[in-house]
XYZ file of C-alpha atoms in Angstrom:
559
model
C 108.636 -62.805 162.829
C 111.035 -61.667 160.173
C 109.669 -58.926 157.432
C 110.750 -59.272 154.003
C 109.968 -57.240 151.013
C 108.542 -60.622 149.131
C 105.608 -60.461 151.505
C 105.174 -57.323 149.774
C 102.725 -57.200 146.441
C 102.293 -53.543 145.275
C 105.124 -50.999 144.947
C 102.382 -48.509 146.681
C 101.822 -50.853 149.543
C 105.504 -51.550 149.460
C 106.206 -47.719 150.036
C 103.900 -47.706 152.634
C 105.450 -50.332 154.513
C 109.173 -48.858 153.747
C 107.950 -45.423 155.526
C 106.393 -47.488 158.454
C 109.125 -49.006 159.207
C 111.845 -46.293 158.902
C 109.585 -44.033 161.312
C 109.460 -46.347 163.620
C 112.162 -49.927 163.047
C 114.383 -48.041 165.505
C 112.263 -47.100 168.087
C 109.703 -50.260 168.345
C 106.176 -50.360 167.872
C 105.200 -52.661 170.895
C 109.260 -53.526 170.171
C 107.996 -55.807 167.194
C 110.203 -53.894 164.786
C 113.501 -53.006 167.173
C 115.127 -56.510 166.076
C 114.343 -56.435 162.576
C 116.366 -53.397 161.658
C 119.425 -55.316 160.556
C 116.810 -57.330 158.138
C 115.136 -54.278 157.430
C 118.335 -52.443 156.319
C 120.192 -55.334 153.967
C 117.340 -57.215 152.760
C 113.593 -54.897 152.662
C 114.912 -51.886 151.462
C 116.946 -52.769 148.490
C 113.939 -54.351 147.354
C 112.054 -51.221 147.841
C 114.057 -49.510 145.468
C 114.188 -52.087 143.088
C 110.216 -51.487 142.735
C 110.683 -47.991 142.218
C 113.451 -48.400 139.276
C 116.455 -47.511 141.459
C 119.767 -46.698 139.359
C 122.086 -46.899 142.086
C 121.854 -47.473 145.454
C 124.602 -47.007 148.163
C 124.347 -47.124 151.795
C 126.833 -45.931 154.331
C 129.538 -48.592 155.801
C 129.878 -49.989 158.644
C 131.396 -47.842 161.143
C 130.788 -44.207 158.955
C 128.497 -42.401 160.621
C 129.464 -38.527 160.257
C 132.150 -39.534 157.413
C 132.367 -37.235 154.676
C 131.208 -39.796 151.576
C 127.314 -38.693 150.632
C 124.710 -41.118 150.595
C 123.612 -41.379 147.097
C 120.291 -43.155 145.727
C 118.595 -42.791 142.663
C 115.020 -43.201 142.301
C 113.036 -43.031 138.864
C 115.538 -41.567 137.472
C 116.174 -38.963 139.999
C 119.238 -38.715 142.075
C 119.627 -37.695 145.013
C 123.141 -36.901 147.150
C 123.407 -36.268 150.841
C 126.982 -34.427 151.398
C 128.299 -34.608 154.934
C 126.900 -34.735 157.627
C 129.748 -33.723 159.907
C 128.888 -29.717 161.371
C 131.150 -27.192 161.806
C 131.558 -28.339 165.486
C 131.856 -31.928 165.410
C 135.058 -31.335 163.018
C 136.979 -29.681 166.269
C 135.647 -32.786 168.463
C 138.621 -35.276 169.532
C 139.030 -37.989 167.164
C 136.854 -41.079 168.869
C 138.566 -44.722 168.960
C 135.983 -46.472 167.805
C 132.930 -44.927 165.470
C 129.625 -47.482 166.427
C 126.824 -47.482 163.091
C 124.525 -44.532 163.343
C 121.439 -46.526 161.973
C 118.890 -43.711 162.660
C 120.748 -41.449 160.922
C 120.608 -43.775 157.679
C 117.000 -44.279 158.226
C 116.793 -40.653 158.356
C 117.931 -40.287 155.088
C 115.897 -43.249 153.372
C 112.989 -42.052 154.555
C 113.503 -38.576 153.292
C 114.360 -40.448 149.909
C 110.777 -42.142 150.072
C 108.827 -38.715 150.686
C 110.755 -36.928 147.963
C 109.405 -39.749 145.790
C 106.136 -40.299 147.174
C 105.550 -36.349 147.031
C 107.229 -33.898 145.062
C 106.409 -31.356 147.011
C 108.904 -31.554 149.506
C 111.665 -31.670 147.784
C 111.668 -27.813 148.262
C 110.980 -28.622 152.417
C 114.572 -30.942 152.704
C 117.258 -28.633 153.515
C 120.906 -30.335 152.813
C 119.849 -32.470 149.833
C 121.125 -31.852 146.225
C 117.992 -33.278 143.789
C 119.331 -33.882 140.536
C 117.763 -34.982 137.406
C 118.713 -35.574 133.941
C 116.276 -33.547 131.272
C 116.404 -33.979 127.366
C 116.061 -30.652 125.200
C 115.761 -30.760 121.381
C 116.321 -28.261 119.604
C 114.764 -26.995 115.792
C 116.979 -28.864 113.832
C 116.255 -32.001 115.472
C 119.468 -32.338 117.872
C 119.123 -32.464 121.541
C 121.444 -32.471 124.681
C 120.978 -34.133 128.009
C 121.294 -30.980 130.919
C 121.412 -32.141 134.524
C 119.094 -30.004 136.640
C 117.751 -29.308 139.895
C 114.665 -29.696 141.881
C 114.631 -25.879 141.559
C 115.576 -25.013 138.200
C 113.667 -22.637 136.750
C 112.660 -22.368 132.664
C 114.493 -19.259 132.957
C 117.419 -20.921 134.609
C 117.272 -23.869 132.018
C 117.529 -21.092 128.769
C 120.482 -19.333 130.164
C 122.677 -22.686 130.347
C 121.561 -23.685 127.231
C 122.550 -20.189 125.993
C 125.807 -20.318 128.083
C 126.837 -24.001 126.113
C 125.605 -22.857 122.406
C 127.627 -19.669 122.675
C 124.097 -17.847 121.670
C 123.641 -14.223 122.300
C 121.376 -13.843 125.495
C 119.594 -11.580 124.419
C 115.927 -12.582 127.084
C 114.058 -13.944 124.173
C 114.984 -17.886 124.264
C 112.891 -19.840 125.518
C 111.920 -23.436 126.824
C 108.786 -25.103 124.681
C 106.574 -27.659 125.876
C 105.710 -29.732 122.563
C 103.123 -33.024 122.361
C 103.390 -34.388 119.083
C 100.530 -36.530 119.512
C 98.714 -34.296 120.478
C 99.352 -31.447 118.372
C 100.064 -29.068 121.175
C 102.630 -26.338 122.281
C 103.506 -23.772 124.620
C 106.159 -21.364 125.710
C 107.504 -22.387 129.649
C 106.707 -19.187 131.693
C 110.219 -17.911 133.002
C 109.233 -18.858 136.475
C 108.039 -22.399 135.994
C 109.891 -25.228 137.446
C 110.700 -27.935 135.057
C 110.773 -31.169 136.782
C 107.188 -30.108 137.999
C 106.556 -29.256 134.335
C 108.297 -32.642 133.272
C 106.415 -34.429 135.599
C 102.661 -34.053 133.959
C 104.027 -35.232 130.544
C 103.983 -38.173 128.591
C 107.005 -39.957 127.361
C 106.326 -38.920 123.508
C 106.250 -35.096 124.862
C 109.561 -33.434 124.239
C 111.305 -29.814 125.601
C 112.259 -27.374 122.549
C 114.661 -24.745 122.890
C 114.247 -21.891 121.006
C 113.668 -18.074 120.141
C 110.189 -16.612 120.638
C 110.272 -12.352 120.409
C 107.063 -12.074 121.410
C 106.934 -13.615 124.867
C 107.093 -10.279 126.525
C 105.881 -7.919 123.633
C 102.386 -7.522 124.719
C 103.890 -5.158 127.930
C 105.441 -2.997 125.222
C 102.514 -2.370 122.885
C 99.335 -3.592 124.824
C 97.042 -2.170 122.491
C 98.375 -4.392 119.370
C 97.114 -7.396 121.878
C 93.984 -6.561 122.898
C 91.266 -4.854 120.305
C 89.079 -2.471 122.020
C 85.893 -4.738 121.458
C 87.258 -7.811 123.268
C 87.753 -6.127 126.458
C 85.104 -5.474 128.998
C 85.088 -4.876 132.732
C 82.911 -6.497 135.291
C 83.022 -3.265 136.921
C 83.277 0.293 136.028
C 86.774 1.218 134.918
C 88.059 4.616 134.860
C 90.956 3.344 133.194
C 91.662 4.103 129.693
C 93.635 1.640 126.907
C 96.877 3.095 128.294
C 95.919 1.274 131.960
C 94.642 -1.779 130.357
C 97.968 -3.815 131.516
C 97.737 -2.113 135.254
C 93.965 -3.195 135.126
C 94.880 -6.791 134.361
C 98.004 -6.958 136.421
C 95.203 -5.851 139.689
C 93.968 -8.521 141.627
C 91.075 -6.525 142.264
C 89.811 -5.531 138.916
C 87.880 -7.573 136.885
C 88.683 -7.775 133.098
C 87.065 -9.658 130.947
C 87.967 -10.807 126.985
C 84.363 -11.584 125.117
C 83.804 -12.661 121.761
C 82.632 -15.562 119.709
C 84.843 -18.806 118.970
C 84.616 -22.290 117.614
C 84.241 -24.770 120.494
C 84.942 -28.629 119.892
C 82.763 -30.482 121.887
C 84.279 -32.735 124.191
C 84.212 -36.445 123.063
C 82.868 -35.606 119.742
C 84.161 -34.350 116.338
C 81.623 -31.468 115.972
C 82.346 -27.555 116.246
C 79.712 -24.987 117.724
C 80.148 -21.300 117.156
C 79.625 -19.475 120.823
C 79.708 -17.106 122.461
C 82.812 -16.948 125.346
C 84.086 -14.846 127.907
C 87.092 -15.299 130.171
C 87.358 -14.030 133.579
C 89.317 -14.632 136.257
C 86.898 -17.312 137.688
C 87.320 -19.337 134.543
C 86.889 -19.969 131.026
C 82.796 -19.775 130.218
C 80.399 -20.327 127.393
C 76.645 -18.562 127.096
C 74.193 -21.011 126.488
C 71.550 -18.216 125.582
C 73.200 -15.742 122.263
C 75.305 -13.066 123.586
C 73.963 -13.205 127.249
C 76.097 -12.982 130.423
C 73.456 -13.619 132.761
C 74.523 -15.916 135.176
C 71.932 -18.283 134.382
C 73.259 -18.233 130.980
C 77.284 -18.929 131.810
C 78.311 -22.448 131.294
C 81.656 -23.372 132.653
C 84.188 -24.328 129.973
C 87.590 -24.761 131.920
C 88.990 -23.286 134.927
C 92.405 -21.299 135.181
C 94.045 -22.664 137.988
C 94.672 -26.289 137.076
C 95.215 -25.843 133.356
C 97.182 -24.638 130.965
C 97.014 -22.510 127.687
C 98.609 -24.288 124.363
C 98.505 -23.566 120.689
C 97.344 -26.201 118.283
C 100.190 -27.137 115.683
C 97.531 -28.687 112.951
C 94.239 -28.109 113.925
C 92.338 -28.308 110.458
C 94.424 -31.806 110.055
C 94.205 -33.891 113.955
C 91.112 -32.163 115.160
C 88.807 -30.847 112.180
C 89.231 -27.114 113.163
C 87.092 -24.631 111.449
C 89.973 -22.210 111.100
C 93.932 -22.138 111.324
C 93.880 -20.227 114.434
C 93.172 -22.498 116.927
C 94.185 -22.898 120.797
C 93.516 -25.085 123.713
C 93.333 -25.207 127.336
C 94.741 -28.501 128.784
C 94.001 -29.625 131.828
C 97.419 -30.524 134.155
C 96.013 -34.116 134.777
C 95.498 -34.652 131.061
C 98.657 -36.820 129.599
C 97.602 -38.255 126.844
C 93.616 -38.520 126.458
C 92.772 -35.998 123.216
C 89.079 -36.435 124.373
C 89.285 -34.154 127.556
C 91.287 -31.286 125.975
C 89.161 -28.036 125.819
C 90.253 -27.603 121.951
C 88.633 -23.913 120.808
C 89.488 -21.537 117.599
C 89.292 -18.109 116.779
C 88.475 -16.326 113.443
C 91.997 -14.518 113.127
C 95.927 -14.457 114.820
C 95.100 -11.514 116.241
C 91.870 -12.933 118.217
C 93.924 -16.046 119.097
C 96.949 -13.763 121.026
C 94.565 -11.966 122.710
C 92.448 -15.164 124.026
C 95.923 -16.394 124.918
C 97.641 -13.433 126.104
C 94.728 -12.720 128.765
C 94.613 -16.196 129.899
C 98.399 -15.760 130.859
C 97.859 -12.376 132.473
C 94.839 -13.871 134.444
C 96.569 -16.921 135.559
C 99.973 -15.531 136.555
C 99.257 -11.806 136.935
C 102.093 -9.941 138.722
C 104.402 -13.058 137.879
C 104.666 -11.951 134.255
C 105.572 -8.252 134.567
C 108.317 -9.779 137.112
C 109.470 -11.813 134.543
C 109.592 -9.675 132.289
C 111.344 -6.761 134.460
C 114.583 -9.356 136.082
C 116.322 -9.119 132.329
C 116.220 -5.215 132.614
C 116.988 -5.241 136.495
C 119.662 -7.765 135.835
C 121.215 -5.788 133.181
C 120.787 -2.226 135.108
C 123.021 -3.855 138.047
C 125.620 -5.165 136.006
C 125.898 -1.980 134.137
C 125.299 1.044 136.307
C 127.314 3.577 134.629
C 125.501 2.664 131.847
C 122.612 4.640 130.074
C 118.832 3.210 130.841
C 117.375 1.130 128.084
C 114.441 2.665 126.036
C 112.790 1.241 123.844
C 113.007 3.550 120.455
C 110.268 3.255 117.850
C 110.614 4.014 114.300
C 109.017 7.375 114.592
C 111.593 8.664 116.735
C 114.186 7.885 114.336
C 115.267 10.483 111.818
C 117.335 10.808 109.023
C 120.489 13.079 108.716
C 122.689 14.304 106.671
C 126.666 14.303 107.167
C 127.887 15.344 103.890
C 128.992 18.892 105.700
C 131.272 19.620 108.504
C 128.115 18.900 110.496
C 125.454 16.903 110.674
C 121.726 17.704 110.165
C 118.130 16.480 110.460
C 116.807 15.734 107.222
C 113.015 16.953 107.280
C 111.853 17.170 103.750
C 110.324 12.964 103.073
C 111.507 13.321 99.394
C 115.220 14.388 100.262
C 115.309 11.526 103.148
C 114.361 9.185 100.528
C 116.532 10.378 98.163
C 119.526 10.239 100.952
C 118.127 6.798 101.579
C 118.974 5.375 97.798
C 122.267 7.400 97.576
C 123.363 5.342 100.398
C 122.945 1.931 99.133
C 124.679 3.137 95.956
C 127.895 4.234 98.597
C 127.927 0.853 99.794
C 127.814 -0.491 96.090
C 130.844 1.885 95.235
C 132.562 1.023 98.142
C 132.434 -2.759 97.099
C 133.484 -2.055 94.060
C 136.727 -0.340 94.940
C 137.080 -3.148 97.376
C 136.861 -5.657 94.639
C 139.494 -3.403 92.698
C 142.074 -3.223 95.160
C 141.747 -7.420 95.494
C 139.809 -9.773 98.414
C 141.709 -11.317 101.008
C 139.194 -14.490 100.594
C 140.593 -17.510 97.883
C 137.507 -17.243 96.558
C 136.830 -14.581 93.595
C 134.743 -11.464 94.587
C 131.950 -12.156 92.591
C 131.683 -15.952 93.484
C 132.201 -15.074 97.583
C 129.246 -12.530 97.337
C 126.833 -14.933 95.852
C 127.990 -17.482 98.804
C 129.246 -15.207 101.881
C 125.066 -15.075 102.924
C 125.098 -18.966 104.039
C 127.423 -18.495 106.997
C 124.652 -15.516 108.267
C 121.783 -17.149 110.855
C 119.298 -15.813 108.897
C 119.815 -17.206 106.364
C 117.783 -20.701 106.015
C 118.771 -22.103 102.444
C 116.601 -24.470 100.721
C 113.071 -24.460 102.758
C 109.634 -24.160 101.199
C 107.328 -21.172 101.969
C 105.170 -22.646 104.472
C 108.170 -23.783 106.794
C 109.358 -19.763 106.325
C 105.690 -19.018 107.928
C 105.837 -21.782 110.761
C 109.283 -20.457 111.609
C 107.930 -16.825 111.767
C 104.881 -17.810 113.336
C 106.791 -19.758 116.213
C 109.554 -17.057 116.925
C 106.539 -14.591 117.658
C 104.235 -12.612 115.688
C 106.367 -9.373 115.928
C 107.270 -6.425 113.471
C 110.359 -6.703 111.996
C 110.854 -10.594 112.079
C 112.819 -11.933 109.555
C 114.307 -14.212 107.316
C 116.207 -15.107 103.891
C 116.081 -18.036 101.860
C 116.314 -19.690 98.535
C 113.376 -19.478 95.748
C 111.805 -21.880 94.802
C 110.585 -20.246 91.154
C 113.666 -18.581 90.541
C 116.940 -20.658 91.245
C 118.815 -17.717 90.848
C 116.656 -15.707 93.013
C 116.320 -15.552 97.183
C 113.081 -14.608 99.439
C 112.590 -11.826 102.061
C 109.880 -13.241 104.563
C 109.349 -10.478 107.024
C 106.454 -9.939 109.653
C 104.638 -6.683 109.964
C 101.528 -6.517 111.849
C 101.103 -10.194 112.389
C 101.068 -10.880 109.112
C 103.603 -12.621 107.238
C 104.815 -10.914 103.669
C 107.592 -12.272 100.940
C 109.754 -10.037 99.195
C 112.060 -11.691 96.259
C 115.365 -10.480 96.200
C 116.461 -10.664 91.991
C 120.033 -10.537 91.510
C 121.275 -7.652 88.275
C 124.209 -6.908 86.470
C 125.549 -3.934 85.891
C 129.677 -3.203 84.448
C 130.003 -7.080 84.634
C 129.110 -7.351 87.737
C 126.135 -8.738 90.005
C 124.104 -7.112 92.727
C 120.711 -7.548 94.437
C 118.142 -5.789 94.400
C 114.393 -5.340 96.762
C 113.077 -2.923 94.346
C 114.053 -3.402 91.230
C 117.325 -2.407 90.796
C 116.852 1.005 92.140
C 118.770 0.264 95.436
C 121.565 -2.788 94.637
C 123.754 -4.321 96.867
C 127.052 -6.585 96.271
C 125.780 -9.406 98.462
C 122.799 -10.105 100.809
C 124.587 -9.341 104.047
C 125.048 -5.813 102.893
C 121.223 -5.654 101.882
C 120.473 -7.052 105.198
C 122.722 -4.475 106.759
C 120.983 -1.858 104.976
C 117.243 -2.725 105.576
C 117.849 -2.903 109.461
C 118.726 1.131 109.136
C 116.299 1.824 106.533
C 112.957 0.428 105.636
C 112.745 1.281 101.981
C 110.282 -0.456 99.812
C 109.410 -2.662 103.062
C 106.564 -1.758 105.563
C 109.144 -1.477 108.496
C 112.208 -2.125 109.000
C 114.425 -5.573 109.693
C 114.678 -5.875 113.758
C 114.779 -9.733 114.712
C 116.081 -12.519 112.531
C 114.730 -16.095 112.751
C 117.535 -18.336 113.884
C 118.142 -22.144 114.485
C 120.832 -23.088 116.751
C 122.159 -26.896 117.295
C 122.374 -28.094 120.691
């Protein structure tokens, strides 16, 4: 009896049958298969892969066994290229007169083909294969480029490429984002995370972003911004204090805990409830009883392992949240069903990082703070000679004088202010003798400074106050997070929006005259510049009228 892939009437059964006979065409079962391999080879399997959306298909010749042209197949998009075969020894063997079909050894390789498809898994397991696979990344201004990856490639991997080909500056804060417009969801890939797995649990509207996000890592630097004193409890007794909160997270052994109330969607209806929540390591649970955590009072909400942690984009609008704070923990096996999403929301930003900064730390633990330590390790090896990197807060900084032969610390506030606003009328002096002596540019002086800000990245031209907070608010919460744009009240006029303390402020920038000329001005014409990059310039050194000073600037880069 001849086997055919016709007789064949599901592409599951269909795989089954493909494996069966691969293991075993060559070596007989009760020698019904041994005379079928021929039929197997030119007619069953090309069907196969027809069923399974196959791209290309080739299959060595006749008479190549050991040659050095890779056996390539693509399956579901995936390719996947076998280089030589041929070992270091064979290539010193005497050249044979006649090379006979090496059958098994293309059965080999289909079969391997079929597992990598059939489970993902092993594509880690096949030693000598090169899995390849095409991945589409968007990026904020709505372009997108097609990267060829591996099985392997990590989100941290991905970044750095994309960095590489957008001549970016790496500085370790891009990122790879996880969006589901029809869902309303997003998250931030963890550095580690593979994306084809990633890629593989979502649904065809689902799209990668690329793009900054300060605050990834930022919770390591200033843990006590994250996590308020009243959220955190420990199973156990601690002797720990807030400075050992991460080192008590980071420990398998320990057992934090975040508690507080949130707004709970129940699942398959439109209702909120107000509860009462704690997260452990165990899971995500609910009291059913007040502000108990008796056992008999925990209710199981969602578990850590299998899920993941996303923010909701429009939560008042798609899901009738309470509040604009809202996250939600997705299960992995959840594509497109809204109705089985854990959707939840807290009462303010700061709540909502520290729900979703502890379900991070509790999922991934150690994985994070390695993460977070390879940019620094990275950068410590390529540099040796180099000095270590600190981080330097604004209390450490001071200012100083220079006007004498040397320089000194400047400890009186009211001088250092006063030192502050002589400076930015330098820099205006300086401009003007600039002007004097004649610009280099074809434009006029006075028309290049009111244009010389657009070529700056952040600068973002003609976009409406709340798309200056949803850029803000998806480049991270972090002080010093910035941006410039045009008003919309005063044509004539720009916009400061600047984060401090999670919170998002505007500061209009008024332009002035003064001899016939125009400058702008934070404060009221107290401190005026000759163009925006110079008041930029300035405000990274000095704070000023603002809360802090200018640290990170919002930028959108085209793929």
């Amino acid at each position: 009896m001849q086997l055919s892939a016709s007789a064949i009437s599901s592409p599951h059964a269909c795989l089954a049958t493909a494996l069966e006979h691969v293991r075993y065409g060559n070596e007989g079962i009760s020698g019904r298969y041994q005379s079928h391999s021929a039929d197997i080879k030119r007619s069953f399997v090309p069907e196969i892969f027809s069923n399974f959306g196959v791209g290309h298909y080739a299959e060595p010749e006749e008479g190549a066994a050991g040659s050095d042209d890779p056996v390539t197949v693509t399956v579901t998009g995936c390719r996947f290229s076998l280089g030589s075969s041929r070992s270091s020894q064979a290539a010193t063997r005497h050249p044979e007169p006649q090379k006979t079909p090496d059958r098994t050894r293309w059965n080999r390789h289909l079969l391997a083909v079929l597992e990598i498809w059939q489970d993902p898994a092993s594509q880690r397991r096949l030693t000598g294969w090169r899995i390849t696979k095409d991945v589409k990344v968007f990026s904020e201004d709505g372009t997108s480029k097609v990267v060829e990856i591996l099985a392997d490639t990590t989100a941290r991997d991905l970044c750095q490429l994309l960095v590489y080909r957008s001549h970016c500056v790496d500085d370790n804060s891009w990122t790879l984002v996880e969006h589901h417009p029809h869902l309303g969801l997003e998250r931030c890939l963890e550095d580690h995370e593979l994306v084809a797995q990633v890629e593989s649990t979502m649904a065809s509207e689902s799209q990668f972003l690329f793009r900054k996000n300060y605050a990834k890592y930022e919770f390591f630097k200033n843990p006590t911004n994250f996590f308020p004193e009243q959220m955190v409890a420990w199973c156990q007794q601690s002797n720990g204090s807030q400075t050992q909160l991460l080192q008590n997270f980071l420990n398998s052994s320990s057992c934090p805990e975040i508690q507080g109330f949130l707004h709970v969607k129940e699942l398959g209806r439109k209702s909120w409830k107000k509860l009462y929540v704690c997260l452990r390591r165990s899971g995500l649970y609910c009291s059913t009883k007040g502000a108990s955590k008796e056992p008999r009072h925990l209710q199981l909400l969602a578990d850590l392992e299998d899920s993941r942690i996303f923010s909701l984009m429009a939560g008042r609008k798609q899901y009738g949240a309470p509040t604009d704070y809202g996250f939600c923990i997705k299960p992995n096996r959840v594509r497109n069903e809204a109705k089985e999403l854990r959707l939840l929301c807290a009462e303010d930003e700061q709540s909502r990082t520290c729900w979703m900064t502890a379900f991070r730390l509790l999922k991934y633990g150690m994985l994070l703070y390695q993460n977070y330590r390879i940019p620094q390790q990275r950068k410590a090896m390529l540099s040796p000679f180099s000095t270590p990197v600190r981080s330097v807060s604004e209390n450490s900084l001071v200012a100083m004088d220079f006007s004498g032969q040397t320089g000194r610390v400047i400890e009186n506030p009211a001088e250092a202010q006063s030192a502050a606003l002589e400076e930015g009328h330098a820099w205006r002096k300086r401009s003007t003798r600039m002007n004097v002596l004649g610009s280099q540019s074809p434009l006029h002086p006075s028309t290049l400074s009111t244009v010389i800000h657009r070529t700056q990245h952040w600068f973002h031209g003609r976009i409406s106050r709340e798309e200056s907070h949803r850029i803000i608010k998806q480049q991270g919460l972090v002080d010093g997070l910035f941006l410039l744009r045009d008003s919309q009240s005063n044509p004539k006029a720009f916009v400061l929006t600047l984060c401090h303390h999670q919170k998002i402020k505007n500061f209009q920038i008024l332009p002035c005259e003064d001899d016939g000329q125009t400058f702008f001005s934070l404060d009221d014409g107290n401190t005026k510049f000759s163009d925006l990059i110079q008041l930029v310039d300035f405000y990274q050194l000095n704070k000023g009228v603002l809360p802090c000073r200018l640290k990170h600037h919002c930028i959108r880069v085209a793929l």
